[in-house]
Amino acid sequence: MVIKSSFAARPKILSRHRLFRLFSLLIPILGLAACAHKNPLTQDLLDNQKETWSLNFEHDAPNRLSEVINHIGVLNSTQSDSQQLNDLLYYLRSYYYFAADIELTEQQQENLDKVLLGIAESSAFYQTDEQALRLQENYLVALYLYFSDKKMHSRIANHRKHLIKILDQFTQPDTTKPTEQKKFTLWESLRSIAFLAYEARRNQPVKDALVSDRQLADSLLKFTKSQAANNWQFQHGVWATAYVQVISNDEDGDYIDQQMMALIDNADFLSEQDKKFVFSNRYLVNSFRVTDDCEQTFKGRCEIATIDHALPINHRCSDSLFIRANQMTAKELADSCDKLTSQESFFHELLATENKPTSDDLNDSLRVVIFDNYSQYNQHGQLLFNINTNNGGMYIEGDPSKKGNQATFYSFEAFWDRPEFSVWNLNHEYVHYLDGRFVKYGRFGHFPSKLVWWSEGLAEYVSKGSDNQRAFKLLDENPKQDWPTLATIFATKYSDGLELTYRWSYLAIRYLAEFDRENLQQLANALKNNDFKTYETLLGTLAERHQGNYVSWLNGHLAAYQPEDKVKRTKPRKLYRYLYRDYLMPEEIRYSEQHRHVD
């Protein structure tokens, strides 16, 4: 009886014990959810959704972003309050555009990656309802906004399968009229793939993540082929595939070319002329092919505009300077002419040129080509002028000793600053013309080495003068032991990167202009007289003579350097200006409170 009584009592005691342990385990989870829900940093933005799309909202409140990321994870793991989950995911978009500083801590990067993967792997993610499509849209936008940061590149590989799976669902036949949400999700699907592929061009980890095999390319080709009745979807597919072609190895790149040619050849909904237009003006230009490719590898497949069609404006500033443009007002043309000619006197005084051209230089005029934006520059620059536009504009000197040669500067309007008008790199590129015409003998590449610092540093200094905060920012961002010596700067190659090519070279030119202008002019004189040996010898002498004083000069500027204010932005941040093509923007895609970006 005692044994039986004791045995009968044990289940009650064990049950209470287990219940207590279970409750103890649940308390942190329930408490975390409750705490996250009531956290004033997240509740504030949930209560003021409309106000978050503004510089006036306190995006940079301490720990706000961390709390948002954590709360997203809790809501997803507990599958509770889908509206709050949507609002917090959408806030990541607001934060990117309006926060003063978007550099995530290592912990924030790890947590963001985890919560986004958690969302993509949840059971509700790959459904066909509006809520799932909305989740996909927010996921895709968060990927290309935040994973473009180099510190996030190694994490992209885990997301590739989700990029492909989202796109694949739009390849399936659908007889229903697409909703606004479905259009936006598809649009962001193609953009996220293309934008990350663009990032991969200069970043091997991203390239490895996206094109380790042909799966992504095949998904894009399959999708594009399925969009015969949908104009903007078809063109976006061609564009995104071109971006992937650029980062593929030679064998896979050739495969993509062949598949795209066959796809467009069999596109019965396109006329023969439209087939040529789409292949050349949507595919080839976005995979950075030029006129030579149209005349050789893809002969008979291109449509190329005439210069009068692409650039109908022909405005003469002076006997030696004229502008070809697509759209510019009379005032914009006049102001551009003034900006170009205003720096000439300083250039000639700085280098003591006496306004005399170099020997054998017949480049007596400069053509300035100004496109409306980068999209036009990319399209017409490559097909019409046979130049690679993987840059922010360029000066092509040609062969100055050849009669009839036309020196040309190619640029475009700084469309991201509208309604203010300016031409990107206008003054910088004009210095290249002056340098080639009045200082450096021969054509570009005539001298064997050690000219990059001169060309780019001189163009930066003459065009910017003492107003170049970005150059001195390098002193604050880099340890002193990593500052390049004058000898290193003088030996700079274009492959050494933007900082050394432009900003450190600017500092070297500016230093010599302020402390040893006489020898700066001697360098110019040696180049003008085609005397590279004297030029190179003098560079060695100047590097040794001035290194100590140059470092002291840098230290003085470092002490006076004032970092840009991170507390308050005066303008919202924008997407990197070269990512998207304006001609792709669908008329039926209209930003609204739930679907918007800063253009």
Coordinates of C-alpha atoms in Angstrom, one line a residue, residues 118-399:
G118 CA 15.2 33.2 -41.2
I119 CA 12.5 35.1 -43.1
A120 CA 13.4 33.5 -46.4
E121 CA 13.4 30.0 -44.9
S122 CA 10.1 30.4 -43.1
S123 CA 7.0 28.5 -44.2
A124 CA 5.1 31.6 -45.1
F125 CA 7.7 33.1 -47.4
Y126 CA 7.1 31.2 -50.7
Q127 CA 3.4 31.5 -50.8
T128 CA 1.5 33.2 -53.5
D129 CA -0.6 35.6 -51.4
E130 CA 0.0 39.3 -51.1
Q131 CA 1.5 39.0 -47.6
A132 CA 4.2 36.6 -48.9
L133 CA 4.9 38.8 -51.9
R134 CA 5.3 41.8 -49.6
L135 CA 7.8 39.8 -47.4
Q136 CA 9.8 38.9 -50.6
E137 CA 9.9 42.6 -51.7
N138 CA 11.2 43.8 -48.3
Y139 CA 13.7 40.9 -48.2
L140 CA 15.0 41.7 -51.7
V141 CA 15.4 45.4 -51.1
A142 CA 17.2 44.8 -47.8
L143 CA 19.7 42.6 -49.6
Y144 CA 20.8 45.1 -52.2
L145 CA 20.8 48.0 -49.8
Y146 CA 22.8 46.5 -47.0
F147 CA 24.8 43.6 -48.6
S148 CA 26.6 46.0 -51.0
D149 CA 28.8 46.8 -48.0
K150 CA 32.1 45.0 -48.4
K151 CA 31.8 43.7 -44.9
M152 CA 28.6 41.8 -45.9
H153 CA 29.9 40.3 -49.2
S154 CA 30.9 37.0 -47.7
R155 CA 27.3 36.5 -46.5
I156 CA 25.7 36.8 -49.9
A157 CA 26.3 33.2 -50.9
N158 CA 23.7 31.9 -48.5
H159 CA 21.0 34.1 -50.2
R160 CA 21.6 33.1 -53.8
K161 CA 19.2 30.2 -53.7
H162 CA 16.5 32.5 -52.5
L163 CA 17.2 35.1 -55.2
I164 CA 16.8 32.3 -57.8
K165 CA 13.7 30.7 -56.2
I166 CA 11.9 34.1 -56.0
L167 CA 12.6 34.8 -59.7
D168 CA 11.6 31.3 -60.7
Q169 CA 8.1 31.7 -59.3
F170 CA 7.5 34.5 -61.9
T171 CA 8.5 32.2 -64.8
Q172 CA 5.5 30.0 -64.2
P173 CA 2.5 30.7 -66.4
D174 CA 0.0 33.0 -64.8
T175 CA -3.4 33.8 -66.4
T176 CA -4.5 36.2 -63.7
K177 CA -3.9 40.0 -63.9
P178 CA -0.9 40.8 -61.7
T179 CA -1.5 42.9 -58.6
E180 CA 0.5 46.0 -57.8
Q181 CA 2.3 44.0 -55.1
K182 CA 3.2 41.3 -57.5
K183 CA 4.6 43.8 -60.0
F184 CA 6.8 45.4 -57.3
T185 CA 8.1 42.1 -56.0
L186 CA 9.1 41.0 -59.6
W187 CA 10.7 44.4 -60.2
E188 CA 12.7 44.2 -57.0
S189 CA 13.6 40.6 -57.8
L190 CA 15.3 41.6 -61.1
R191 CA 16.9 44.7 -59.6
S192 CA 18.3 42.8 -56.6
I193 CA 20.0 40.3 -58.9
A194 CA 21.3 43.0 -61.2
F195 CA 22.5 45.3 -58.4
L196 CA 24.4 42.6 -56.6
A197 CA 25.9 41.5 -60.0
Y198 CA 27.0 45.1 -60.5
E199 CA 28.7 45.0 -57.1
A200 CA 30.4 41.7 -58.1
R201 CA 32.3 43.3 -60.9
R202 CA 35.0 44.6 -58.5
N203 CA 34.4 42.2 -55.6
Q204 CA 35.4 38.6 -56.0
P205 CA 33.4 37.2 -53.0
V206 CA 30.2 38.5 -54.5
K207 CA 31.1 37.1 -57.9
D208 CA 31.9 33.7 -56.4
A209 CA 28.6 33.8 -54.6
L210 CA 26.5 34.6 -57.7
V211 CA 28.1 32.8 -60.6
S212 CA 29.8 29.7 -59.2
D213 CA 27.7 27.9 -61.8
R214 CA 25.1 28.7 -64.5
Q215 CA 22.1 28.4 -62.4
L216 CA 21.4 32.1 -61.9
A217 CA 22.0 32.8 -65.6
D218 CA 19.7 30.0 -66.7
S219 CA 17.0 31.2 -64.4
L220 CA 17.3 34.7 -65.9
L221 CA 17.2 33.4 -69.4
K222 CA 14.3 31.2 -68.7
F223 CA 12.4 34.1 -67.1
T224 CA 13.2 36.4 -70.0
K225 CA 12.0 33.9 -72.6
S226 CA 8.7 33.5 -70.7
Q227 CA 7.9 37.2 -70.9
A228 CA 6.9 37.5 -74.6
A229 CA 3.8 39.5 -73.8
N230 CA 5.3 41.8 -71.2
N231 CA 7.5 44.6 -72.4
W232 CA 9.1 45.9 -69.2
Q233 CA 9.6 42.5 -67.7
F234 CA 11.3 41.3 -70.9
Q235 CA 13.6 44.3 -71.1
H236 CA 14.5 44.0 -67.4
G237 CA 15.3 40.3 -67.9
V238 CA 17.7 41.2 -70.8
W239 CA 19.3 43.9 -68.7
A240 CA 19.8 41.7 -65.6
T241 CA 21.2 38.9 -67.7
A242 CA 23.7 41.3 -69.3
Y243 CA 25.0 42.2 -65.8
V244 CA 25.4 38.5 -65.0
Q245 CA 27.3 38.0 -68.3
V246 CA 29.9 40.6 -67.3
I247 CA 30.9 38.7 -64.1
S248 CA 30.8 35.2 -65.7
N249 CA 34.0 33.4 -66.8
D250 CA 34.7 33.3 -70.5
E251 CA 33.1 30.0 -71.2
D252 CA 29.9 30.9 -69.3
G253 CA 29.9 34.4 -70.8
D254 CA 30.0 32.9 -74.3
Y255 CA 27.2 30.5 -73.3
I256 CA 25.0 33.4 -72.1
D257 CA 25.7 35.3 -75.4
Q258 CA 24.6 32.4 -77.5
Q259 CA 21.5 31.8 -75.4
M260 CA 20.6 35.5 -75.6
M261 CA 21.0 35.6 -79.4
A262 CA 18.8 32.5 -79.8
L263 CA 16.2 33.9 -77.4
I264 CA 15.9 37.2 -79.2
D265 CA 16.1 35.6 -82.7
N266 CA 13.0 33.5 -81.6
A267 CA 11.2 36.4 -80.1
D268 CA 8.3 36.5 -82.6
F269 CA 6.7 39.4 -80.9
L270 CA 9.6 41.7 -81.9
S271 CA 10.2 43.0 -85.4
E272 CA 13.6 42.5 -87.0
Q273 CA 14.5 46.1 -86.2
D274 CA 13.4 45.7 -82.6
K275 CA 15.4 42.6 -82.2
K276 CA 18.6 44.5 -83.2
F277 CA 17.7 47.3 -80.9
V278 CA 17.0 45.1 -77.9
F279 CA 20.1 43.0 -78.4
S280 CA 22.5 46.0 -78.9
N281 CA 20.9 48.7 -76.8
R282 CA 19.8 46.6 -73.9
Y283 CA 22.0 43.6 -73.8
L284 CA 25.4 44.5 -75.4
V285 CA 25.7 48.0 -73.8
N286 CA 24.9 46.6 -70.3
S287 CA 27.5 43.9 -70.7
F288 CA 29.9 46.6 -71.8
R289 CA 30.4 45.8 -75.5
V290 CA 31.3 48.5 -78.0
T291 CA 31.1 49.3 -81.7
D292 CA 34.0 46.9 -82.5
D293 CA 31.9 44.1 -81.1
C294 CA 29.0 45.0 -83.3
E295 CA 31.2 45.0 -86.3
Q296 CA 33.0 41.8 -85.5
T297 CA 31.5 39.2 -83.1
F298 CA 27.9 40.4 -83.5
K299 CA 28.0 41.7 -87.0
G300 CA 24.5 42.4 -88.4
R301 CA 22.9 42.3 -85.0
C302 CA 23.2 45.9 -83.9
E303 CA 21.2 49.1 -84.3
I304 CA 23.4 52.2 -83.7
A305 CA 22.0 55.8 -83.6
T306 CA 23.6 58.6 -85.5
I307 CA 25.4 61.4 -83.7
D308 CA 22.7 63.9 -84.8
H309 CA 20.0 61.7 -83.4
A310 CA 21.7 61.0 -80.1
L311 CA 23.2 64.5 -79.7
P312 CA 21.1 67.0 -81.7
I313 CA 22.6 70.1 -80.0
N314 CA 25.8 71.5 -81.5
H315 CA 26.9 74.6 -79.6
R316 CA 30.2 76.4 -80.1
C317 CA 31.8 78.0 -77.1
S318 CA 34.9 79.3 -79.0
D319 CA 37.0 78.5 -82.0
S320 CA 38.7 75.7 -80.0
L321 CA 35.7 74.4 -77.9
F322 CA 32.3 73.1 -78.8
I323 CA 29.5 71.1 -77.1
R324 CA 27.4 68.2 -78.5
A325 CA 24.4 67.4 -76.2
N326 CA 21.0 65.8 -76.1
Q327 CA 19.1 68.4 -74.0
M328 CA 20.5 71.6 -72.6
T329 CA 19.1 75.1 -72.2
A330 CA 20.8 78.2 -73.6
K331 CA 21.8 79.1 -70.0
E332 CA 23.2 75.7 -69.3
L333 CA 25.3 75.8 -72.4
A334 CA 26.6 79.2 -71.6
D335 CA 27.4 78.3 -68.0
S336 CA 29.2 75.2 -69.1
C337 CA 31.3 77.1 -71.6
D338 CA 32.2 79.6 -68.9
K339 CA 33.2 76.9 -66.4
L340 CA 35.5 75.3 -68.9
T341 CA 37.3 78.4 -70.0
S342 CA 37.6 80.0 -66.6
Q343 CA 40.3 77.6 -65.4
E344 CA 42.6 77.9 -68.4
S345 CA 44.5 80.9 -67.1
F346 CA 45.3 79.1 -63.8
F347 CA 46.5 76.0 -65.7
H348 CA 48.8 78.0 -67.9
E349 CA 50.2 80.0 -65.0
L350 CA 50.7 77.0 -62.8
L351 CA 52.8 75.1 -65.3
A352 CA 54.3 78.1 -67.2
T353 CA 53.1 76.8 -70.6
E354 CA 53.2 80.2 -72.3
N355 CA 50.0 79.1 -74.0
K356 CA 52.1 77.2 -76.6
P357 CA 51.0 73.8 -77.7
T358 CA 53.4 70.9 -77.7
S359 CA 55.2 70.0 -80.9
D360 CA 53.2 67.9 -83.5
D361 CA 49.9 68.5 -81.7
L362 CA 47.1 69.3 -84.2
N363 CA 44.3 69.0 -81.6
D364 CA 43.2 72.6 -82.1
S365 CA 39.7 72.0 -80.8
L366 CA 37.9 70.0 -78.1
R367 CA 34.5 68.4 -78.6
V368 CA 32.6 68.1 -75.3
V369 CA 29.9 65.5 -75.4
I370 CA 27.3 65.9 -72.6
F371 CA 24.7 63.2 -72.2
D372 CA 21.6 63.7 -70.1
N373 CA 22.6 60.9 -67.6
Y374 CA 24.7 57.8 -67.2
S375 CA 22.2 55.6 -69.0
Q376 CA 22.6 57.6 -72.2
Y377 CA 26.4 57.7 -71.8
N378 CA 26.5 53.9 -71.4
Q379 CA 24.3 53.3 -74.4
H380 CA 25.6 55.8 -77.0
G381 CA 29.1 56.1 -75.7
Q382 CA 29.7 52.4 -76.4
L383 CA 27.8 51.9 -79.6
L384 CA 28.3 55.3 -81.2
F385 CA 31.8 56.3 -80.0
N386 CA 33.3 52.9 -79.4
I387 CA 34.4 53.7 -75.8
N388 CA 34.0 51.6 -72.7
T389 CA 31.8 53.5 -70.2
N390 CA 32.7 51.6 -67.1
N391 CA 33.7 55.0 -65.6
G392 CA 32.4 58.5 -64.8
G393 CA 33.3 60.0 -68.1
M394 CA 36.6 60.2 -70.0
Y395 CA 38.8 62.2 -72.3
I396 CA 40.0 60.6 -75.5
E397 CA 42.9 62.5 -77.0
G398 CA 43.3 60.3 -80.1
D399 CA 46.5 60.8 -82.1

